[in-house]
PDB file of C-alpha atoms in Angstrom:
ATOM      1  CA  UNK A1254      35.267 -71.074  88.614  1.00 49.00           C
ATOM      2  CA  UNK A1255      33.201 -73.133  86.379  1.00 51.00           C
ATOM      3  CA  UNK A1256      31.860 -70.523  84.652  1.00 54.00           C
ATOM      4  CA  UNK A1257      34.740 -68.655  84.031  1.00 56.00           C
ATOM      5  CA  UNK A1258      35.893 -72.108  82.401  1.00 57.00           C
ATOM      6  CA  UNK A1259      32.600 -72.594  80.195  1.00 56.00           C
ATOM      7  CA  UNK A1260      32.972 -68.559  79.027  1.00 61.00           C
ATOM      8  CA  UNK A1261      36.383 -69.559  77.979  1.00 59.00           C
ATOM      9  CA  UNK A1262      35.742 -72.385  76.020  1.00 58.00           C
ATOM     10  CA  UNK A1263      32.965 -70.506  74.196  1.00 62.00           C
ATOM     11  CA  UNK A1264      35.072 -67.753  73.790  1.00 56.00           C
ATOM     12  CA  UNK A1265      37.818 -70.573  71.744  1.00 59.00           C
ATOM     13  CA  UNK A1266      34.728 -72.492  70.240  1.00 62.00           C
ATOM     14  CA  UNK A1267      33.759 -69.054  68.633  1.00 65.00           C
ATOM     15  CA  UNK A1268      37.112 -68.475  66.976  1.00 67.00           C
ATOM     16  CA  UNK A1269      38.003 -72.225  65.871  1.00 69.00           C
ATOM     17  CA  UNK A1270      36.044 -71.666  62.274  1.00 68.00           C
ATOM     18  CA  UNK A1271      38.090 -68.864  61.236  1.00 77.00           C
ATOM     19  CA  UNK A1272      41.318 -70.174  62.511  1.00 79.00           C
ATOM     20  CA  UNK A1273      40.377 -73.650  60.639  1.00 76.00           C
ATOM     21  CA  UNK A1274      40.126 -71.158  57.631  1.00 76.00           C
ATOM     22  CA  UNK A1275      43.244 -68.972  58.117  1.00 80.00           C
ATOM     23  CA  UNK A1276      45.398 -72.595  58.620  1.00 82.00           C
ATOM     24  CA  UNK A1277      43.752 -73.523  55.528  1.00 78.00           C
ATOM     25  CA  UNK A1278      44.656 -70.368  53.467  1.00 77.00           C
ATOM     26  CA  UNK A1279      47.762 -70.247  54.820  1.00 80.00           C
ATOM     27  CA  UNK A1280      48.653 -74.116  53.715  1.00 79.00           C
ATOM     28  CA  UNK A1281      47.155 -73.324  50.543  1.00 75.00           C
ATOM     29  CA  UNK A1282      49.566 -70.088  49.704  1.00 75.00           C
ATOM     30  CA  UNK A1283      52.333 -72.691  51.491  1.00 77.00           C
ATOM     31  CA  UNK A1284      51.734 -74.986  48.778  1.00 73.00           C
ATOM     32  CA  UNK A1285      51.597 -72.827  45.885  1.00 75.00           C
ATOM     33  CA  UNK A1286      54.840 -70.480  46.963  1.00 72.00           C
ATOM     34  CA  UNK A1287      56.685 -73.115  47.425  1.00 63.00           C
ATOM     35  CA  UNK A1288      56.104 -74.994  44.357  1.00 62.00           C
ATOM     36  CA  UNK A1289      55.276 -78.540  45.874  1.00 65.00           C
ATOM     37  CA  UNK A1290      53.126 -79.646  43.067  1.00 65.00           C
ATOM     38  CA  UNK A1291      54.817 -77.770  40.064  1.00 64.00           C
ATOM     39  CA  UNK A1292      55.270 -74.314  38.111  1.00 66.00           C
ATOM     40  CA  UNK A1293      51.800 -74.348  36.188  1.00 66.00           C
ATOM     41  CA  UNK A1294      49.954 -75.050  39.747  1.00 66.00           C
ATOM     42  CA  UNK A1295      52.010 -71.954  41.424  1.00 67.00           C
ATOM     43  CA  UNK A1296      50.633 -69.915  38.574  1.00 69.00           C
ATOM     44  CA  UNK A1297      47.268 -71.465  38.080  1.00 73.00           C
ATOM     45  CA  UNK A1298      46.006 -72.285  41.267  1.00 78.00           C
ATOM     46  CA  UNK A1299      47.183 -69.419  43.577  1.00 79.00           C
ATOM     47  CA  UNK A1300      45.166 -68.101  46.590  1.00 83.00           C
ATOM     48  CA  UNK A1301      45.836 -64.794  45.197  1.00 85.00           C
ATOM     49  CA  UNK A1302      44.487 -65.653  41.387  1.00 85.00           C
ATOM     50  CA  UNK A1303      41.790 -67.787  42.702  1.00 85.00           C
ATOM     51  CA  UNK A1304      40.951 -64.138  44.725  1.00 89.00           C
ATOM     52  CA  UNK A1305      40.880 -61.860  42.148  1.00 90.00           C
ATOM     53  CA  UNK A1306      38.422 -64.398  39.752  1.00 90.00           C
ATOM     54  CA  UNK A1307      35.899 -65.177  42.339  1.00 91.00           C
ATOM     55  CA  UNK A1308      36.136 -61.047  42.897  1.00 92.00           C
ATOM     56  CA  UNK A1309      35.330 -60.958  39.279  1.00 91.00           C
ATOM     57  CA  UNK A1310      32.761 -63.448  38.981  1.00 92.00           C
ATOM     58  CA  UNK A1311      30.919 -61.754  42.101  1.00 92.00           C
ATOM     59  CA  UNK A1312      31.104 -58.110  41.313  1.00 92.00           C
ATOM     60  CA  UNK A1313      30.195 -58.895  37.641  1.00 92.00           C
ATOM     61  CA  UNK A1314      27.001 -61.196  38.519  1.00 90.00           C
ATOM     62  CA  UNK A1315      28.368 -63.481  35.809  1.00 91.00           C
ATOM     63  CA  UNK A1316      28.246 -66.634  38.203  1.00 93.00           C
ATOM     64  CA  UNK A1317      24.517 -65.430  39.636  1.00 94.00           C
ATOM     65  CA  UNK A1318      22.576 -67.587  36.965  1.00 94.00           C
ATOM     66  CA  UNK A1319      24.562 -70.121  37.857  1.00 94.00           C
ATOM     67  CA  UNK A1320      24.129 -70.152  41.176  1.00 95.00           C
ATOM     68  CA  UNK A1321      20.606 -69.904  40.632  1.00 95.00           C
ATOM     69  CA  UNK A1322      20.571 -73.105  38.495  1.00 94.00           C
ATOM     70  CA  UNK A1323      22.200 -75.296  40.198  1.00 95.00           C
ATOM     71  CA  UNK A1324      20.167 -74.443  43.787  1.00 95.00           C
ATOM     72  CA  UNK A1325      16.936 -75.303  41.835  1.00 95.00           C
ATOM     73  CA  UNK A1326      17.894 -78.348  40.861  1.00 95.00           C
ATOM     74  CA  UNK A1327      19.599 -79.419  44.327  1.00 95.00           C
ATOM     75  CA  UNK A1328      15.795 -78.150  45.626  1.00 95.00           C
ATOM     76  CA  UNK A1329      13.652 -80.412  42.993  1.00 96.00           C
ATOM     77  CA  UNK A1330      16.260 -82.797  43.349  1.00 95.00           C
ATOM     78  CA  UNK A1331      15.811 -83.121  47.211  1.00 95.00           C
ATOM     79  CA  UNK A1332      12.177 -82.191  47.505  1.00 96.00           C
ATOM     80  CA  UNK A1333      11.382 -85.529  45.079  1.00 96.00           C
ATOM     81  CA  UNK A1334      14.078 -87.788  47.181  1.00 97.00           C
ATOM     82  CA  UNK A1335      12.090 -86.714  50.661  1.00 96.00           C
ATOM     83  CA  UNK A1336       8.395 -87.110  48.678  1.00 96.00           C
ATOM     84  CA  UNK A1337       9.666 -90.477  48.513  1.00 96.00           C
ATOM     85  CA  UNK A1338      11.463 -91.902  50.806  1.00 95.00           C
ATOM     86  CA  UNK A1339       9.878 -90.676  53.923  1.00 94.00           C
ATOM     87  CA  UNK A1340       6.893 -92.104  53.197  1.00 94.00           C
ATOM     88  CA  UNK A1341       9.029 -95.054  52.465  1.00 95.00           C
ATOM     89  CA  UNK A1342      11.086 -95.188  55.647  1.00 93.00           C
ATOM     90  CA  UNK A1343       7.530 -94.466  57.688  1.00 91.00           C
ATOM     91  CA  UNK A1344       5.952 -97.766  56.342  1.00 92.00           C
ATOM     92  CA  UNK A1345       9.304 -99.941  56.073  1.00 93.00           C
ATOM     93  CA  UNK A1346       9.988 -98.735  59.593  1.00 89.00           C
ATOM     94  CA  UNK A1347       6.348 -99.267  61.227  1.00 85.00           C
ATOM     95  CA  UNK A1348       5.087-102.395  58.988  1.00 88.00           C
ATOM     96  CA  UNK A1349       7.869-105.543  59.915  1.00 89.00           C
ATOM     97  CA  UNK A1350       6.795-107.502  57.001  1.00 93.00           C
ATOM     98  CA  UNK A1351       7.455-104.509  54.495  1.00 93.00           C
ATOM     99  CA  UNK A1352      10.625-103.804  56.156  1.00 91.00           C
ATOM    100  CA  UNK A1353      11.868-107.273  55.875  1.00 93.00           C
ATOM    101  CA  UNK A1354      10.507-107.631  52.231  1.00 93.00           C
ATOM    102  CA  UNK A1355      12.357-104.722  50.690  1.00 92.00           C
ATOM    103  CA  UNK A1356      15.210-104.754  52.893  1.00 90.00           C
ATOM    104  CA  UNK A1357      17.798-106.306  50.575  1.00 92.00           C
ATOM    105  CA  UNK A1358      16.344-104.765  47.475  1.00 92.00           C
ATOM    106  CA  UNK A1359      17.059-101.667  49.101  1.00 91.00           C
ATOM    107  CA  UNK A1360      20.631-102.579  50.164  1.00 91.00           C
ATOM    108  CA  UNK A1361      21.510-103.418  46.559  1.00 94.00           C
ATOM    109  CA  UNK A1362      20.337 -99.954  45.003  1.00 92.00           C
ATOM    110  CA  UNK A1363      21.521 -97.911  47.726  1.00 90.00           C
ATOM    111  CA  UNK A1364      25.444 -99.628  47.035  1.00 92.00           C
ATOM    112  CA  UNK A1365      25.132 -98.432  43.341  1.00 91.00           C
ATOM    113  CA  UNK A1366      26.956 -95.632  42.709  1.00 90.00           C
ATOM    114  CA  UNK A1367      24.435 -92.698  41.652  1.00 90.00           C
ATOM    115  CA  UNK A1368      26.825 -91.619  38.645  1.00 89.00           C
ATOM    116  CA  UNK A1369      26.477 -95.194  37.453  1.00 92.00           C
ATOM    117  CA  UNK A1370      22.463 -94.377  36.508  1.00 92.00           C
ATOM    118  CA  UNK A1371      23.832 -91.486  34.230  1.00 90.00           C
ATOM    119  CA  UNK A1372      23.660 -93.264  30.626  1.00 90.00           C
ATOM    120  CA  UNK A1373      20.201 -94.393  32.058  1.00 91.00           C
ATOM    121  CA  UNK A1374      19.197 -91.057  33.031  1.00 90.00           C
ATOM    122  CA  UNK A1375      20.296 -89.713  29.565  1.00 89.00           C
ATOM    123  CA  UNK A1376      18.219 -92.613  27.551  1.00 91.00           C
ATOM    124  CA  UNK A1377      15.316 -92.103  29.573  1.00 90.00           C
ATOM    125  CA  UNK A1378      14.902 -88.226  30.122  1.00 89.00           C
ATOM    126  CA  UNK A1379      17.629 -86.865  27.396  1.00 87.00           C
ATOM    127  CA  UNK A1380      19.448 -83.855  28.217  1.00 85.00           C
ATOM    128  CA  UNK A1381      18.289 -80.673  30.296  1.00 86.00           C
ATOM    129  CA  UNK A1382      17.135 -80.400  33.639  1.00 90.00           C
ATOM    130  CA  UNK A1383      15.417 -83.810  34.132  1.00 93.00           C
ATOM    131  CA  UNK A1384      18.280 -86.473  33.998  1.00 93.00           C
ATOM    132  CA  UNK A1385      19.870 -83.991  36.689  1.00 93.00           C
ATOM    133  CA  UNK A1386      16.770 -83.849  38.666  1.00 95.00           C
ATOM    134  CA  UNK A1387      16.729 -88.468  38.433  1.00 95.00           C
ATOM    135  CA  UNK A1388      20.146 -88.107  39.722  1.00 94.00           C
ATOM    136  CA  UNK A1389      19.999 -85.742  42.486  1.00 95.00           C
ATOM    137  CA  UNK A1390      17.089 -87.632  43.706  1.00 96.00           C
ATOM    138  CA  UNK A1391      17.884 -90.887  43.427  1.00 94.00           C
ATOM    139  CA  UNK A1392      21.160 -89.996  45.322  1.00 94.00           C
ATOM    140  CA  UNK A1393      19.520 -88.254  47.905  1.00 95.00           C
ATOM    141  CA  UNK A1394      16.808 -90.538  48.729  1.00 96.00           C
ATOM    142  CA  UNK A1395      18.006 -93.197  50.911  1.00 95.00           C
ATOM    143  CA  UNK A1396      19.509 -91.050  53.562  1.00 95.00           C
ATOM    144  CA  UNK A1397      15.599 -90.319  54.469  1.00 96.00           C
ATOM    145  CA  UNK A1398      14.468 -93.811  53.834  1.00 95.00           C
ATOM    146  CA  UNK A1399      16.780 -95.231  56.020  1.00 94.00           C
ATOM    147  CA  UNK A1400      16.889 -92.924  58.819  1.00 94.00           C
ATOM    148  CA  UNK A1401      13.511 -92.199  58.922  1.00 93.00           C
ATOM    149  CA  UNK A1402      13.080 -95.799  59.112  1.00 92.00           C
ATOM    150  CA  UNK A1403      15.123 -96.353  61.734  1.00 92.00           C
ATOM    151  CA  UNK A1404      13.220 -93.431  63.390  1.00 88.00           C
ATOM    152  CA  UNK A1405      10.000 -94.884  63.737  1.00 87.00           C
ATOM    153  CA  UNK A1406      11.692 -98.037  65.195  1.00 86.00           C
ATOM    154  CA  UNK A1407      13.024 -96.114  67.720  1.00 83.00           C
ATOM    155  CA  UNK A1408       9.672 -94.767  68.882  1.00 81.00           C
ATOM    156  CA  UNK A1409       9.883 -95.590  72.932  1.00 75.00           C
ATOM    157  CA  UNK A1410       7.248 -98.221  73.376  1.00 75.00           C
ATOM    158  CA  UNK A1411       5.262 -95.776  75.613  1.00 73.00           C
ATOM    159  CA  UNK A1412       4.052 -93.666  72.576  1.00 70.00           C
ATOM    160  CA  UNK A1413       2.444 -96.579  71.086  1.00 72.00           C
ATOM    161  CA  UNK A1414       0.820 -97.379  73.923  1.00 74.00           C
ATOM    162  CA  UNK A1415      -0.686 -94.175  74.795  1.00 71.00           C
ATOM    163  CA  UNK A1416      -1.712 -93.685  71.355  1.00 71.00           C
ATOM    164  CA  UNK A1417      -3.669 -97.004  71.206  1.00 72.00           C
ATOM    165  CA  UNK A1418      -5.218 -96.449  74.120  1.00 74.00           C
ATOM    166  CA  UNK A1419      -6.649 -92.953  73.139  1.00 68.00           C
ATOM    167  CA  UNK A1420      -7.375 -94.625  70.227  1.00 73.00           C
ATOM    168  CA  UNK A1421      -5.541 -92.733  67.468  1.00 71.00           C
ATOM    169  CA  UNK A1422      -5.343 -94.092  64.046  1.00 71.00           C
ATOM    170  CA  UNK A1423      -4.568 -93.054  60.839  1.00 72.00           C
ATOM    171  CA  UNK A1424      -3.948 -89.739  59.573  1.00 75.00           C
ATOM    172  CA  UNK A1425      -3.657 -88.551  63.195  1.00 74.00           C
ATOM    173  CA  UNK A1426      -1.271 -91.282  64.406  1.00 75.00           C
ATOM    174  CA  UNK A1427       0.851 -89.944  61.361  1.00 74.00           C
ATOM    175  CA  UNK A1428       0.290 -86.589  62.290  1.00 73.00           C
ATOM    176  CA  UNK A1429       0.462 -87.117  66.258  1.00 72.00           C
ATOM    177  CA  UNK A1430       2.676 -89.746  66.671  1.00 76.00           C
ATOM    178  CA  UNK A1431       5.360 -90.802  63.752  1.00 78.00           C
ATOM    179  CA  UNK A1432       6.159 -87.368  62.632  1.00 80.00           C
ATOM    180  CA  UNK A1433       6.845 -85.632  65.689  1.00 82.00           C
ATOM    181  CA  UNK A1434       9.195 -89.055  66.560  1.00 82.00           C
ATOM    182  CA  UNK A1435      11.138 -89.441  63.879  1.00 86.00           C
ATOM    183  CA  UNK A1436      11.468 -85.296  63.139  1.00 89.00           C
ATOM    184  CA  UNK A1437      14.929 -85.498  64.286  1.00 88.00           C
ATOM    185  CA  UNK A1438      16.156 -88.524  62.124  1.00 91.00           C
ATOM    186  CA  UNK A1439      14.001 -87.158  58.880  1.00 92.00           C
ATOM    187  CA  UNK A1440      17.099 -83.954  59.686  1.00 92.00           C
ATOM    188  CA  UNK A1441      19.374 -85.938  59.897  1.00 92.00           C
ATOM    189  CA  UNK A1442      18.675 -87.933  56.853  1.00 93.00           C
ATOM    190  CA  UNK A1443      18.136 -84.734  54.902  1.00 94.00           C
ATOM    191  CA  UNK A1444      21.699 -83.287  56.429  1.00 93.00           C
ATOM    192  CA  UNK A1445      23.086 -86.673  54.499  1.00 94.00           C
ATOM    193  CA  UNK A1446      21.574 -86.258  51.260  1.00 95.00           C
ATOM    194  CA  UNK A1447      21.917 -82.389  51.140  1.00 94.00           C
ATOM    195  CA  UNK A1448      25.682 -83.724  51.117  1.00 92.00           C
ATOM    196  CA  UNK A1449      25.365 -86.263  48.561  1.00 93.00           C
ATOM    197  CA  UNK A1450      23.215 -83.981  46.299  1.00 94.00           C
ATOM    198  CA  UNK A1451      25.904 -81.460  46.037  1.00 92.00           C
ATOM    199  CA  UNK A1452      28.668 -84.628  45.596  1.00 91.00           C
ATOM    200  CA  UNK A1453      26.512 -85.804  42.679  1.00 93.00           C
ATOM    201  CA  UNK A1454      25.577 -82.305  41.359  1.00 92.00           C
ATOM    202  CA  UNK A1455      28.430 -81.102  40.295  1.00 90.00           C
ATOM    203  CA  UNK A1456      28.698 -84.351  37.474  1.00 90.00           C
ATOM    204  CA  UNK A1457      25.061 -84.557  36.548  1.00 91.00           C
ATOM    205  CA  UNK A1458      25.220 -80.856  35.332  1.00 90.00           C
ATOM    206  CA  UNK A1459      27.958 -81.581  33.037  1.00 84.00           C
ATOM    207  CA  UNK A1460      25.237 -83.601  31.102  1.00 78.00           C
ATOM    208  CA  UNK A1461      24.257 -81.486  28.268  1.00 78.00           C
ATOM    209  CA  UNK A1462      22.844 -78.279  30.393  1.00 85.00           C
ATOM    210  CA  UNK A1463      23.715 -74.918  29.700  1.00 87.00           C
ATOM    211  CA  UNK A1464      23.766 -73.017  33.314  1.00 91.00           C
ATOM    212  CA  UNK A1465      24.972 -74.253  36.819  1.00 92.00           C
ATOM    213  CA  UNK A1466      27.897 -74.696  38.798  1.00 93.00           C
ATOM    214  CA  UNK A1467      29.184 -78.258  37.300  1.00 91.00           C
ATOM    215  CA  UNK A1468      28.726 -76.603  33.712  1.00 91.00           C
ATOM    216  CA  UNK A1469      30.608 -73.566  34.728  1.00 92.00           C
ATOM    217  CA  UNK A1470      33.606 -75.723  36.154  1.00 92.00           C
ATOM    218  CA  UNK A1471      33.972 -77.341  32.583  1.00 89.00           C
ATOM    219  CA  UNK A1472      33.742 -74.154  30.627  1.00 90.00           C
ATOM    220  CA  UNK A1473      36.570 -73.281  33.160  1.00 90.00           C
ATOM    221  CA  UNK A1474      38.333 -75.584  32.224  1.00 86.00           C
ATOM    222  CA  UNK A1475      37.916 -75.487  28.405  1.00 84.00           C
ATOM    223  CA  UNK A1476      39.146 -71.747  28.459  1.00 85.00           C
ATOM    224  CA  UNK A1477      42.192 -72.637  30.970  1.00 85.00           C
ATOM    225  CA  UNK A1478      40.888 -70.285  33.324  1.00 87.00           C
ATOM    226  CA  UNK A1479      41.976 -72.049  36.373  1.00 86.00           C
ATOM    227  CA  UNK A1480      41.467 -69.187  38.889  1.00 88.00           C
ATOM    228  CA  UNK A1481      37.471 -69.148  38.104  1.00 91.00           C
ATOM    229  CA  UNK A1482      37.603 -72.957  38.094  1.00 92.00           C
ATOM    230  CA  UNK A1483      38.887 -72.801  41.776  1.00 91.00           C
ATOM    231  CA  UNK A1484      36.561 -69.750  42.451  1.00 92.00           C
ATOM    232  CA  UNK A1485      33.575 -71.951  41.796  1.00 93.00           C
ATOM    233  CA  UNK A1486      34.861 -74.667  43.482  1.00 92.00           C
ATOM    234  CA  UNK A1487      35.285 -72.274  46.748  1.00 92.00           C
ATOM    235  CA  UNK A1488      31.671 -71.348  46.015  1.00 94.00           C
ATOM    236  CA  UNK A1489      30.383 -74.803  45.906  1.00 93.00           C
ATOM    237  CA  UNK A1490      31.663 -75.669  49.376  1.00 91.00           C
ATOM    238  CA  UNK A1491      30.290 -72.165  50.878  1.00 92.00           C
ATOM    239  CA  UNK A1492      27.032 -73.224  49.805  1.00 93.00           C
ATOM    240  CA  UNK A1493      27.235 -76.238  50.755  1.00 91.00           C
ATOM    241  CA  UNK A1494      28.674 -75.627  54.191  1.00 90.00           C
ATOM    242  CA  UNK A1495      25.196 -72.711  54.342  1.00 92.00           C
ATOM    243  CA  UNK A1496      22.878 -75.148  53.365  1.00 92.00           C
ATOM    244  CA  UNK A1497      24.320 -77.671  56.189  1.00 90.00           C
ATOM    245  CA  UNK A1498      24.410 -75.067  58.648  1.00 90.00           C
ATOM    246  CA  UNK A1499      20.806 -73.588  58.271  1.00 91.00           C
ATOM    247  CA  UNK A1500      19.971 -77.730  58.861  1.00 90.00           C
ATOM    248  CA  UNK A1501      21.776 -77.895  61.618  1.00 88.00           C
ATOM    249  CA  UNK A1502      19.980 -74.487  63.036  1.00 87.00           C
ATOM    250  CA  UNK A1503      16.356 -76.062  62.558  1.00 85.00           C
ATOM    251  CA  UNK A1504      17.792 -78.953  64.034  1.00 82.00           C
ATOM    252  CA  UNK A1505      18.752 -77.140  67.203  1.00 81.00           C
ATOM    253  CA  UNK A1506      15.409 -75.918  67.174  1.00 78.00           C
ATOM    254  CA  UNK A1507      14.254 -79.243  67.750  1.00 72.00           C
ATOM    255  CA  UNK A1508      13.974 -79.802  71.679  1.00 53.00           C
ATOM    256  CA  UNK A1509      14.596 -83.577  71.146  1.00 52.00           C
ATOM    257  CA  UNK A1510      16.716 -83.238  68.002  1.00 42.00           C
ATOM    258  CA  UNK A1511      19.592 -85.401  69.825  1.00 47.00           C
ATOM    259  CA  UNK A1512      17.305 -88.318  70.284  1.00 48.00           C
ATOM    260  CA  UNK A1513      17.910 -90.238  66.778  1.00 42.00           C
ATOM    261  CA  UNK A1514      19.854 -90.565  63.674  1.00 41.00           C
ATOM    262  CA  UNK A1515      23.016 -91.748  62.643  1.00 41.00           C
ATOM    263  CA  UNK A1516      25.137 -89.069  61.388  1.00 40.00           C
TER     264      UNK A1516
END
């Protein structure tokens, strides 16, 4: 009897997704037929018209380049937050004295909007690729400083034991004991900033670039051509939602990925 309950609440777990989709098309077409928000967004901003242009955009390749852009730079952008701040949130979360030394110096950056660094990121870098990069990073890096941090303080006491007592120090403790702990809260961390770095994406490549998904929505907008504007923005949150989800598959991979973290 149990099992005949579990199959069936697979069976409705399976089809939630698409019918969270369908209810969302369907409120979407609701909103548009109806006219709730006006005559230009009935025309404009249709599910039908917002169809046809990401059709176009697609079959053409147009949008490909893009694409392409814009996942390089979330992929600097991330790898340079995670060079730094898990080596950060290893030593602020094993050394007490660090931890304590740069905890409200940390606080205060991490409460600064990243969009506020943009004239700073302009003066320093200029336009192109590299302010982008600053941004993206400096978004995305204190998701893995502070959960990795709060992974190694989680390490049961046991570990530490057993690892002094076989004596193992250094490059091996890293290797042996800290990584393999705090694995699941480094995911986690990187879940978070993979959604911040898209959040702050979209902005920073409106900054003087020339390709990318942020720089596509303003051209869409200069040439009134609402229906690719809402295309790419239904393009954004698929990648988005496949970059989360191949996370959250490496994360299931992870026999003790429920340990740690705070989502």
């Amino acid at each position: 009897m149990r099992s005949d309950s579990g199959k069936r609440g697979r069976v409705l777990e399976s089809f939630a997704a698409p019918a969270g989709v369908i209810l969302f098309i369907i409120l979407w077409q609701v909103a548009t037929a109806e006219s709730f928000f006006g005559s230009a967004f009935r025309v404009n901003f249709s599910p039908e018209r917002s169809a046809r242009a990401l059709s176009s955009i697609l079959v053409s390749g147009e949008i490909v380049p893009h694409v392409a852009a814009s996942l390089k730079r979330i992929g600097i952008g991330l790898s340079l937050a995670a060079l730094i701040g898990i080596p950060v949130g290893l030593v602020t979360g094993y050394v007490r004295q660090v931890d304590r030394l740069t905890y409200g110096t940390f606080q205060f950056l991490r409460m600064i909007s990243p969009l506020a660094w943009m004239p700073l990121a302009i003066a320093i870098f200029g336009i192109g690729d590299r302010p982008v990069y600053f941004l993206v990073s400096i978004a995305a890096v204190w998701p893995f400083v502070i959960n990795t941090s709060f992974g190694v303080k989680s390490i049961e006491e046991i570990w530490l034991k057993v690892a002094t007592i076989h004596r193992i120090r250094g490059l091996a403790f890293l290797r042996r004991v800290l990584l393999p702990a705090t694995l699941p809260d480094i995911l986690v961390g990187l879940r978070l900033a993979l959604g911040i770095s898209w959040i702050v994406l979209v902005p920073a490549e409106m900054l003087g670039v020339s390709e990318g998904l942020g720089y596509y929505i303003l051209d869409t907008r200069d040439r009134f051509a609402y229906g690719e504007l809402v295309a790419v923005i239904l393009i954004i949150g698929f990648l988005g939602y496949l970059s989360d989800y191949l996370i959250r598959a490496v994360q299931s991979k992870v026999s003790w990925a429920d340990r740690g973290g705070s989502e």
